[in-house]
Amino acid sequence: MANRKVYTDYFFDEPAFNTHDGGYVPLETPTTPQEKLRIPALLQPDQETPTDMTYTVTAQAGETQLLPGPKTKTWGYNTSILGKTIVFKDGKNIHVTLKNQLPEVTTFHWHGLNVSGPIVDGGCHAPIYPGESHQIDFKCDQVAATLWLHAHPCPETAEQVWRGLAAMVIVQDKTESQLPFPRNYGVDDIPLVLQDRRFHQNNQLDYMADYDPDGVQGPTPMINGTINPYFDVTTQRLRLRILDGANRREWRLHFSDNLKFTQIASDGGILPEPVDFTHLMLTCAERAEILVDFSQYQPGDEVTLYSDDVPLVHFRIHQFAKDDTKLPDHLVEIPDPPVTPNTKVHQVVMSGMDEQVEINGTKFDMQRIDDKQKIGNVEYWDISNTNDKSTGMIHPYHMHATQFRIVSRNGHAPYPNERGLKDTVGVNPGETVRLKVGFNKLGVFMNHCHILEHEDGGMMAQFEVYDPDHPKTYHLMDMDTLMTAFAKERGVKKEDLNIPGMHM
Ligand code: C2O
Ligand code: CU
Ligand code: CU
């Protein structure tokens, strides 16, 4: 175990980094005083028994002190920004009451959760109108992982997430509980939601002023809803559950002193083997759990986490007990079922940029099912990005309802940290990424680019997982119903609504 290779590469194609984009908004080092990193509280279950967990998740509007001076109007789940962290335990029956106390319609999408669609999954077919609530019930049926909850009322997903609607979800299971990982939440097991924002007059957000069809960005890093955060390190080892929760931004992460860190989990669960890095790039919606070992530091030292050359979090080192825990070379076994015989390779082509973005040559239509998958099928899906190699962008491709495996990138081995379960994968321009995808929940689900403005702009499709012995029909939303609701809630005529994605 002493001799694991240390990767020093971001792996993605450098000419496609978002820094090369004409509209790129570089991060700027915050000049406001350092603030203690906000750690989202754990959402307390309304009830927990040996078999069941019951929660209430409320989408609400509030105000958050983000900068000195006026508070910022923000949205969150059970809090004013982002959300309380929700824990689901594998094997339990989960009941969640979803409440909408916002002034407009929203949905509650469980990104990465293995549940039926389209209602429990919470995409655009599951609107909850202001003042209303709805209960969902499902069995938690997956391995330990770091997932998230976010709004998904297409084509208004991007703006609602920009206002703050994103929360961490942690799935726990028996296997994870027996591995030598830190798991004292808030002390040595820390969520890190990476986002960026621009603040306008009176410290307010103004999504429309910042609008860019290739993805909205701001110059100020915001971590767990904290600007310029520090974290007090009181243990030698720290587990960071990192989420790229930005609308558009890629994060190129590295620590001061090029401190080595170890990735132990990707989007959908623990990696088969730990992977050592000095540099790690995340594209939108991807997660990485990493372990950082501060043994070489003294109380009073500071270790900084950067993206490119901008500090994101200052880790202030305090006294800690010596910790000799060694990670095993092998962490978990990931089942790898064979592809269903006589199944052809499924093609998904992501093309265009700006308003031209499409999947398989067409824009999203809520009323159209693009593909049908038989329940239980395991298939190869080839995801291509036809953008130009030197001027195009990386599209982070995401699928609801499943955790896939990455088989290859243009026929080559996937990146070293892509050997575990994933639900989102950054696809380079000119590249085809082959996925092995299993379908084991019934329903209608979305697959799309996770640059939120591309998703809202129509770079999205949907598939139905069906059981030939029990065919079902689903009530699918339509754009007109949602736009009528938004218009009414905003007190404007439908023609005067200003939601960029609705025109694409
Ligand atoms: Cu993060 Cu369609 O989802
Ligand atoms: Cu999702
Ligand atoms: Cu995209």
Coordinates of C-alpha atoms and ligand atoms in Angstrom, one line a residue:
M1 CA 0.0 0.0 0.0
A2 CA 2.9 2.3 0.5
N3 CA 3.6 2.5 -3.2
R4 CA 0.4 3.7 -4.7
K5 CA 1.1 5.8 -7.7
V6 CA 0.4 9.5 -7.1
Y7 CA -1.3 11.2 -10.1
T8 CA -0.5 14.8 -10.8
D9 CA -2.8 15.3 -13.8
Y10 CA -6.3 16.7 -14.3
F11 CA -6.7 14.2 -17.1
F12 CA -9.4 16.2 -19.0
D13 CA -8.3 17.8 -22.3
E14 CA -6.7 21.1 -21.4
P15 CA -7.9 23.0 -24.6
A16 CA -11.4 22.3 -23.5
F17 CA -11.1 23.7 -19.9
N18 CA -13.7 26.4 -19.3
T19 CA -10.9 29.0 -18.9
H20 CA -10.7 28.9 -22.8
D21 CA -14.3 29.9 -23.2
G22 CA -15.0 33.4 -24.5
G23 CA -17.4 34.1 -21.7
Y24 CA -15.3 32.6 -19.0
V25 CA -15.6 34.4 -15.6
P26 CA -12.3 33.8 -13.7
L27 CA -12.6 33.2 -10.0
E28 CA -11.3 36.1 -7.9
T29 CA -9.7 35.8 -4.5
P30 CA -12.3 37.1 -2.0
T31 CA -11.3 40.3 -0.2
T32 CA -13.8 40.0 2.6
P33 CA -12.7 38.6 6.0
Q34 CA -12.4 34.9 6.4
E35 CA -15.6 33.3 7.8
K36 CA -16.0 30.0 9.5
L37 CA -17.0 27.3 7.0
R38 CA -20.8 26.7 7.2
I39 CA -21.4 23.1 8.0
P40 CA -25.0 22.2 7.0
A41 CA -26.8 20.7 10.0
L42 CA -28.0 17.1 9.7
L43 CA -31.7 17.0 9.0
Q44 CA -33.3 15.3 11.9
P45 CA -35.8 12.6 10.9
D46 CA -39.4 13.2 12.0
Q47 CA -39.3 9.5 13.0
E48 CA -36.8 6.7 12.7
T49 CA -37.5 3.0 13.5
P50 CA -35.4 0.0 12.7
T51 CA -37.1 -0.3 9.3
D52 CA -38.3 3.2 8.4
M53 CA -37.1 6.8 8.3
T54 CA -39.5 9.8 7.9
Y55 CA -38.4 13.3 6.9
T56 CA -39.9 16.6 6.0
V57 CA -38.0 18.6 3.4
T58 CA -39.2 22.2 3.0
A59 CA -38.1 24.4 0.1
Q60 CA -38.2 27.9 1.5
A61 CA -37.1 31.4 0.9
G62 CA -34.8 33.3 3.3
E63 CA -31.9 35.6 3.8
T64 CA -28.3 34.7 4.3
Q65 CA -25.4 36.7 5.6
L66 CA -22.9 35.9 2.8
L67 CA -21.0 39.2 2.7
P68 CA -20.6 42.1 5.2
G69 CA -23.5 44.4 4.9
P70 CA -27.0 43.5 3.6
K71 CA -28.0 39.9 3.7
T72 CA -28.6 38.1 0.4
K73 CA -32.0 36.8 -0.5
T74 CA -31.6 33.1 -1.0
W75 CA -33.5 29.8 -1.2
G76 CA -32.8 26.6 0.6
Y77 CA -34.1 23.3 2.0
N78 CA -35.1 23.6 5.7
T79 CA -32.7 26.5 5.9
S80 CA -32.0 29.8 4.1
I81 CA -29.4 28.5 1.7
L82 CA -28.5 25.1 0.3
G83 CA -30.0 22.6 2.7
K84 CA -29.7 20.5 5.8
T85 CA -27.8 17.3 5.0
I86 CA -30.1 14.3 4.6
V87 CA -29.0 10.8 5.6
F88 CA -30.6 7.7 4.2
K89 CA -29.7 4.3 5.4
D90 CA -29.6 1.4 2.9
G91 CA -32.4 -1.0 3.3
K92 CA -34.8 1.3 5.1
N93 CA -38.2 2.4 3.9
I94 CA -38.0 6.2 3.4
H95 CA -40.9 8.6 3.6
V96 CA -40.3 12.2 2.7
T97 CA -42.9 14.9 2.8
L98 CA -41.9 17.5 0.3
K99 CA -43.2 21.0 1.0
N100 CA -43.0 24.0 -1.2
Q101 CA -43.0 27.3 0.7
L102 CA -41.4 29.2 -2.2
P103 CA -43.3 31.7 -4.2
E104 CA -43.1 29.5 -7.3
V105 CA -43.4 25.9 -8.5
T106 CA -40.4 23.7 -7.9
T107 CA -39.5 20.0 -7.9
F108 CA -37.3 17.9 -5.6
H109 CA -34.8 15.8 -7.6
W110 CA -32.7 13.2 -5.9
H111 CA -29.6 13.2 -8.0
G112 CA -27.9 9.8 -7.9
L113 CA -30.7 8.1 -5.9
N114 CA -31.8 4.7 -7.2
V115 CA -35.6 5.3 -7.2
S116 CA -38.6 5.0 -9.5
G117 CA -39.6 7.8 -11.9
P118 CA -40.9 10.2 -12.7
I119 CA -42.5 11.3 -9.4
V120 CA -40.2 10.0 -6.7
D121 CA -37.1 10.9 -8.9
G122 CA -38.4 14.5 -8.9
G123 CA -37.6 15.7 -12.4
C124 CA -39.8 18.1 -14.3
H125 CA -42.8 15.8 -14.2
A126 CA -43.2 16.1 -10.5
P127 CA -44.1 19.8 -9.8
I128 CA -45.1 20.9 -6.4
Y129 CA -46.9 24.2 -6.5
P130 CA -46.4 27.0 -3.9
G131 CA -48.1 26.1 -0.6
E132 CA -48.5 22.5 -1.5
S133 CA -46.8 19.3 -0.3
H134 CA -46.5 15.8 -1.5
Q135 CA -45.2 12.6 0.2
I136 CA -42.9 10.2 -1.6
D137 CA -42.1 6.7 -0.4
F138 CA -39.3 4.5 -1.5
K139 CA -36.8 1.9 -0.3
C140 CA -33.2 3.0 0.0
D141 CA -31.6 0.5 -2.3
Q142 CA -28.0 1.4 -2.9
V143 CA -24.5 1.4 -1.5
A144 CA -23.1 4.2 0.6
A145 CA -22.5 7.4 -1.4
T146 CA -22.6 11.1 -1.5
L147 CA -25.6 12.3 -3.5
W148 CA -27.6 15.5 -3.6
L149 CA -31.0 17.0 -3.9
H150 CA -31.7 19.9 -6.2
A151 CA -34.6 21.7 -7.9
H152 CA -35.4 20.4 -11.4
P153 CA -38.4 22.3 -12.8
C154 CA -37.2 22.5 -16.4
P155 CA -36.5 25.0 -17.9
E156 CA -36.1 26.9 -14.6
T157 CA -33.6 24.5 -12.9
A158 CA -30.6 26.7 -13.3
E159 CA -32.1 29.8 -11.7
Q160 CA -33.5 27.9 -8.8
V161 CA -30.2 26.2 -8.1
W162 CA -28.5 29.6 -8.4
R163 CA -30.8 30.9 -5.7
G164 CA -29.6 28.1 -3.4
L165 CA -31.8 25.0 -3.9
A166 CA -29.1 22.2 -3.5
A167 CA -28.6 20.0 -0.5
M168 CA -26.2 17.1 0.4
V169 CA -27.6 13.6 0.7
I170 CA -25.6 10.9 2.3
V171 CA -26.4 7.2 1.9
Q172 CA -25.0 5.0 4.6
D173 CA -24.5 1.2 4.5
K174 CA -22.9 -1.6 6.4
T175 CA -19.8 -2.0 4.1
E176 CA -18.9 1.7 4.4
S177 CA -19.4 1.6 8.2
Q178 CA -16.6 -1.0 8.5
L179 CA -14.0 0.8 6.4
P180 CA -11.4 2.9 8.2
F181 CA -12.8 6.2 7.1
P182 CA -13.4 9.3 9.2
R183 CA -17.2 9.6 9.7
N184 CA -17.7 12.1 12.5
Y185 CA -19.9 14.5 10.6
G186 CA -18.9 18.1 10.9
V187 CA -15.6 17.2 12.7
D188 CA -13.7 15.0 10.3
D189 CA -16.3 14.2 7.7
I190 CA -17.2 17.4 5.9
P191 CA -19.4 18.2 2.9
L192 CA -18.0 20.8 0.5
V193 CA -20.5 22.2 -1.9
L194 CA -18.4 24.1 -4.5
Q195 CA -20.3 27.0 -6.2
D196 CA -19.6 30.4 -7.6
R197 CA -21.7 33.5 -7.5
R198 CA -21.7 37.2 -8.6
F199 CA -23.1 39.7 -6.1
H200 CA -24.9 42.8 -7.4
Q201 CA -26.2 45.9 -5.6
N202 CA -26.9 45.4 -1.9
N203 CA -25.2 42.0 -2.0
Q204 CA -28.1 40.5 -4.1
L205 CA -28.0 37.7 -6.8
D206 CA -29.3 38.7 -10.2
Y207 CA -29.5 35.6 -12.3
M208 CA -30.8 37.3 -15.4
A209 CA -28.1 39.9 -15.4
D210 CA -25.5 37.2 -15.3
Y211 CA -27.2 35.0 -17.9
D212 CA -25.1 33.1 -20.4
P213 CA -26.5 30.2 -22.4
D214 CA -23.3 28.3 -21.9
G215 CA -23.7 28.5 -18.2
V216 CA -23.9 31.2 -15.5
Q217 CA -20.8 31.9 -13.5
G218 CA -19.7 34.4 -10.9
P219 CA -16.2 35.4 -9.8
T220 CA -16.7 34.7 -6.1
P221 CA -16.2 31.1 -4.8
M222 CA -19.0 30.1 -2.4
I223 CA -18.4 27.0 -0.4
N224 CA -21.3 25.5 1.5
G225 CA -22.8 29.0 1.2
T226 CA -19.8 30.6 2.8
I227 CA -17.6 33.3 1.2
N228 CA -13.9 33.0 2.0
P229 CA -14.2 30.1 4.5
Y230 CA -11.8 28.6 7.0
F231 CA -12.1 25.3 8.7
D232 CA -10.6 24.3 12.0
V233 CA -8.8 21.0 11.6
T234 CA -8.7 19.0 14.8
T235 CA -8.0 15.6 13.5
Q236 CA -5.1 14.3 11.4
R237 CA -7.3 12.9 8.7
L238 CA -10.2 14.7 7.1
R239 CA -12.8 13.3 4.8
L240 CA -14.1 15.8 2.3
R241 CA -17.3 15.0 0.4
I242 CA -16.9 17.4 -2.5
L243 CA -19.7 18.3 -4.9
D244 CA -19.4 20.4 -7.9
G245 CA -22.7 22.2 -7.3
A246 CA -22.0 25.0 -9.7
N247 CA -24.2 25.8 -12.7
R248 CA -21.3 25.8 -15.1
R249 CA -17.9 25.9 -13.4
E250 CA -15.3 23.2 -13.4
W251 CA -13.1 23.0 -10.4
R252 CA -9.4 22.2 -10.7
L253 CA -8.5 21.3 -7.2
H254 CA -5.2 21.2 -5.5
F255 CA -3.8 22.0 -2.1
S256 CA -0.9 24.2 -1.0
D257 CA 2.5 22.4 -1.0
N258 CA 0.9 20.1 -3.6
L259 CA -0.3 18.1 -0.7
K260 CA -1.2 14.6 -1.7
F261 CA -4.8 13.4 -1.1
T262 CA -6.6 10.1 -1.7
Q263 CA -9.9 9.7 -3.5
I264 CA -12.1 7.0 -1.8
A265 CA -15.4 7.5 -3.5
S266 CA -16.9 8.8 -6.8
D267 CA -20.5 9.8 -7.5
G268 CA -22.2 6.5 -6.7
G269 CA -20.1 4.9 -4.0
I270 CA -16.7 3.8 -2.8
L271 CA -14.0 3.1 -5.3
P272 CA -12.6 -0.4 -5.6
E273 CA -9.2 1.0 -4.8
P274 CA -8.2 4.3 -3.3
V275 CA -6.5 6.7 -5.8
D276 CA -3.8 9.2 -4.8
F277 CA -3.7 12.6 -6.4
T278 CA -2.2 16.0 -6.1
H279 CA -4.7 17.5 -8.6
L280 CA -8.3 16.7 -9.3
M281 CA -10.8 18.2 -11.7
L282 CA -14.6 17.9 -11.2
T283 CA -17.2 18.8 -13.7
C284 CA -20.7 19.9 -12.9
A285 CA -22.6 17.6 -10.5
E286 CA -19.7 15.2 -10.0
R287 CA -18.8 14.2 -6.5
A288 CA -15.5 12.9 -5.0
E289 CA -14.9 11.9 -1.5
I290 CA -11.3 12.5 -0.6
L291 CA -9.1 11.9 2.5
V292 CA -6.5 14.4 3.4
D293 CA -3.7 13.6 5.9
F294 CA -2.3 16.6 7.7
S295 CA 0.4 14.7 9.6
Q296 CA 3.2 16.9 8.2
Y297 CA 1.7 20.1 9.7
Q298 CA 1.9 21.8 13.1
P299 CA -0.7 23.7 15.0
G300 CA -0.8 27.2 13.6
D301 CA -0.1 26.1 10.0
E302 CA -2.6 26.7 7.3
V303 CA -3.3 24.5 4.3
T304 CA -5.3 26.0 1.4
L305 CA -7.5 24.2 -1.1
Y306 CA -7.4 26.0 -4.4
S307 CA -9.1 25.9 -7.8
D308 CA -6.6 27.0 -10.4
D309 CA -4.9 29.7 -8.3
V310 CA -7.8 31.0 -6.3
P311 CA -8.1 29.8 -2.6
L312 CA -11.4 28.1 -1.8
V313 CA -11.0 26.9 1.8
H314 CA -8.3 27.7 4.4
F315 CA -7.7 24.7 6.6
R316 CA -6.3 26.0 10.0
I317 CA -4.4 23.3 11.7
H318 CA -4.9 22.8 15.4
Q319 CA -3.6 20.2 17.8
F320 CA -4.7 16.7 16.8
A321 CA -4.1 13.1 18.0
K322 CA -1.8 11.0 16.0
D323 CA -3.7 8.7 13.6
D324 CA -1.9 5.7 12.1
T325 CA -4.9 4.3 10.3
K326 CA -3.8 2.8 7.0
L327 CA -6.2 2.3 4.1
P328 CA -6.4 -1.1 2.6
D329 CA -5.3 -1.5 -1.0
H330 CA -8.7 -2.8 -1.9
L331 CA -11.8 -1.1 -0.6
V332 CA -15.0 -2.7 -2.1
E333 CA -16.1 -5.1 -4.7
I334 CA -18.3 -3.5 -7.4
P335 CA -20.6 -5.9 -9.2
D336 CA -20.1 -5.8 -13.0
P337 CA -23.1 -7.7 -14.6
P338 CA -22.7 -8.6 -18.2
V339 CA -24.4 -6.7 -21.0
T340 CA -27.8 -8.3 -21.9
P341 CA -27.3 -10.5 -25.0
N342 CA -28.4 -9.0 -28.4
T343 CA -28.6 -5.5 -27.1
K344 CA -27.2 -3.0 -29.5
V345 CA -24.9 -0.2 -28.3
H346 CA -27.0 2.8 -27.6
Q347 CA -25.9 6.2 -29.0
V348 CA -26.2 9.6 -27.3
V349 CA -24.7 12.5 -29.2
M350 CA -24.3 15.8 -27.5
S351 CA -23.8 18.6 -29.9
G352 CA -23.6 22.4 -30.1
M353 CA -22.9 25.2 -27.7
D354 CA -24.9 28.2 -26.5
E355 CA -28.5 28.1 -27.7
Q356 CA -27.7 25.4 -30.3
V357 CA -27.2 22.6 -27.7
E358 CA -29.0 19.3 -28.6
I359 CA -29.0 15.6 -27.8
N360 CA -29.3 13.3 -30.9
G361 CA -30.1 16.3 -33.0
T362 CA -33.1 17.5 -31.1
K363 CA -34.1 19.5 -28.1
F364 CA -35.8 18.3 -25.0
D365 CA -39.6 17.7 -25.1
M366 CA -41.3 16.8 -21.9
Q367 CA -44.0 14.9 -23.8
R368 CA -41.6 12.8 -25.9
I369 CA -40.0 9.6 -24.7
D370 CA -36.7 9.3 -26.6
D371 CA -35.8 5.8 -25.6
K372 CA -37.3 2.7 -23.9
Q373 CA -35.3 0.3 -21.8
K374 CA -36.5 -3.0 -20.5
I375 CA -36.2 -3.3 -16.8
G376 CA -33.2 -5.5 -15.8
N377 CA -31.3 -4.7 -19.0
V378 CA -27.6 -3.9 -18.9
E379 CA -26.5 -2.0 -22.0
Y380 CA -23.5 -0.2 -23.4
W381 CA -24.3 3.5 -24.0
D382 CA -21.8 5.5 -26.1
I383 CA -21.9 9.2 -25.2
S384 CA -20.3 11.5 -27.7
N385 CA -19.5 15.1 -27.7
T386 CA -19.2 16.5 -31.2
N387 CA -17.8 19.9 -30.1
D388 CA -14.6 20.9 -31.8
K389 CA -11.5 19.7 -30.1
S390 CA -9.8 23.1 -29.8
T391 CA -12.8 25.4 -29.3
G392 CA -15.5 23.2 -27.9
M393 CA -16.4 22.5 -24.3
I394 CA -16.6 19.5 -21.9
H395 CA -20.3 18.5 -21.4
P396 CA -20.9 16.7 -18.1
Y397 CA -23.4 13.9 -19.1
H398 CA -25.8 12.7 -16.4
M399 CA -28.4 10.0 -16.2
H400 CA -31.2 9.7 -13.6
A401 CA -32.1 6.4 -12.0
T402 CA -28.9 4.6 -12.4
Q403 CA -25.3 4.4 -11.5
F404 CA -23.2 3.4 -14.5
R405 CA -19.6 2.2 -15.0
I406 CA -17.3 3.9 -17.4
V407 CA -15.9 1.4 -19.8
S408 CA -13.6 3.5 -22.0
R409 CA -12.8 7.0 -23.3
N410 CA -12.3 6.9 -27.1
G411 CA -11.4 3.2 -26.7
H412 CA -8.8 3.9 -24.0
A413 CA -9.0 3.2 -20.3
P414 CA -11.1 5.6 -18.2
Y415 CA -9.3 8.0 -15.8
P416 CA -7.9 6.2 -12.7
N417 CA -10.7 7.5 -10.4
E418 CA -13.4 6.4 -12.8
R419 CA -13.4 2.7 -11.8
G420 CA -16.3 3.1 -9.5
L421 CA -20.0 3.9 -9.8
K422 CA -20.9 7.2 -11.5
D423 CA -24.0 9.1 -12.5
T424 CA -22.2 12.0 -14.2
V425 CA -19.2 12.0 -16.5
G426 CA -17.4 14.8 -18.2
V427 CA -17.1 14.1 -21.9
N428 CA -14.3 15.9 -23.8
P429 CA -14.9 17.5 -27.2
G430 CA -14.4 14.9 -29.9
E431 CA -14.7 12.1 -27.4
T432 CA -16.9 9.1 -27.1
V433 CA -17.3 7.7 -23.6
R434 CA -18.6 4.2 -23.4
L435 CA -20.8 3.5 -20.3
K436 CA -22.2 0.2 -19.0
V437 CA -25.7 1.1 -17.7
G438 CA -28.1 -1.1 -15.8
F439 CA -31.8 -0.2 -15.5
N440 CA -33.6 -1.5 -12.4
K441 CA -36.2 1.1 -11.5
L442 CA -39.4 1.6 -13.5
G443 CA -40.4 5.0 -14.8
V444 CA -39.6 8.0 -17.0
F445 CA -36.2 9.5 -16.3
M446 CA -34.0 12.3 -17.8
N447 CA -30.5 12.1 -19.2
H448 CA -28.8 15.4 -19.9
C449 CA -25.8 17.7 -19.9
H450 CA -25.4 18.9 -16.3
I451 CA -24.3 22.4 -17.2
L452 CA -27.6 23.7 -15.9
E453 CA -28.2 26.3 -18.7
H454 CA -27.6 23.6 -21.3
E455 CA -30.1 21.3 -19.6
D456 CA -32.6 24.2 -19.4
G457 CA -31.7 25.0 -23.0
G458 CA -32.8 21.6 -24.2
M459 CA -29.6 19.4 -24.0
M460 CA -31.8 16.8 -22.4
A461 CA -33.7 13.7 -23.4
Q462 CA -35.8 11.1 -21.5
F463 CA -36.1 7.4 -21.4
E464 CA -38.7 5.0 -20.0
V465 CA -37.7 1.9 -18.1
Y466 CA -40.6 -0.5 -18.6
D467 CA -41.7 -4.0 -17.6
P468 CA -43.2 -5.7 -20.7
D469 CA -45.4 -7.8 -18.4
H470 CA -46.8 -4.8 -16.6
P471 CA -47.0 -1.9 -19.0
K472 CA -47.7 1.5 -17.5
T473 CA -48.7 4.9 -18.7
Y474 CA -47.3 8.0 -17.1
H475 CA -48.8 11.5 -16.9
L476 CA -46.1 13.7 -18.4
M477 CA -45.9 17.4 -17.8
D478 CA -45.8 19.9 -20.6
M479 CA -44.1 23.2 -21.0
D480 CA -47.3 25.1 -21.3
T481 CA -48.6 24.0 -17.9
L482 CA -45.4 24.9 -16.2
M483 CA -45.1 28.2 -17.9
T484 CA -48.7 29.1 -17.0
A485 CA -47.9 28.3 -13.4
F486 CA -44.7 30.5 -13.5
A487 CA -46.6 33.3 -15.1
K488 CA -49.4 33.2 -12.6
E489 CA -46.9 33.1 -9.6
R490 CA -44.9 36.0 -11.0
G491 CA -48.0 38.0 -11.8
V492 CA -47.1 38.4 -15.5
K493 CA -48.6 37.4 -18.8
K494 CA -47.1 34.2 -20.2
E495 CA -45.8 36.2 -23.2
D496 CA -43.9 38.4 -20.8
L497 CA -42.2 35.6 -18.8
N498 CA -38.5 35.8 -18.8
I499 CA -37.2 32.3 -18.5
P500 CA -34.4 31.8 -21.1
G501 CA -34.8 28.1 -21.6
M502 CA -38.4 28.4 -22.6
H503 CA -37.5 29.9 -25.9
M504 CA -35.0 27.2 -27.0
Ligands
C2O1 CU1 -28.7 16.7 -11.1 CU2 -31.4 15.9 -14.0 O1 -30.1 16.2 -12.5
CU2 CU -30.1 13.7 -11.6
CU3 CU -23.3 21.0 -22.1

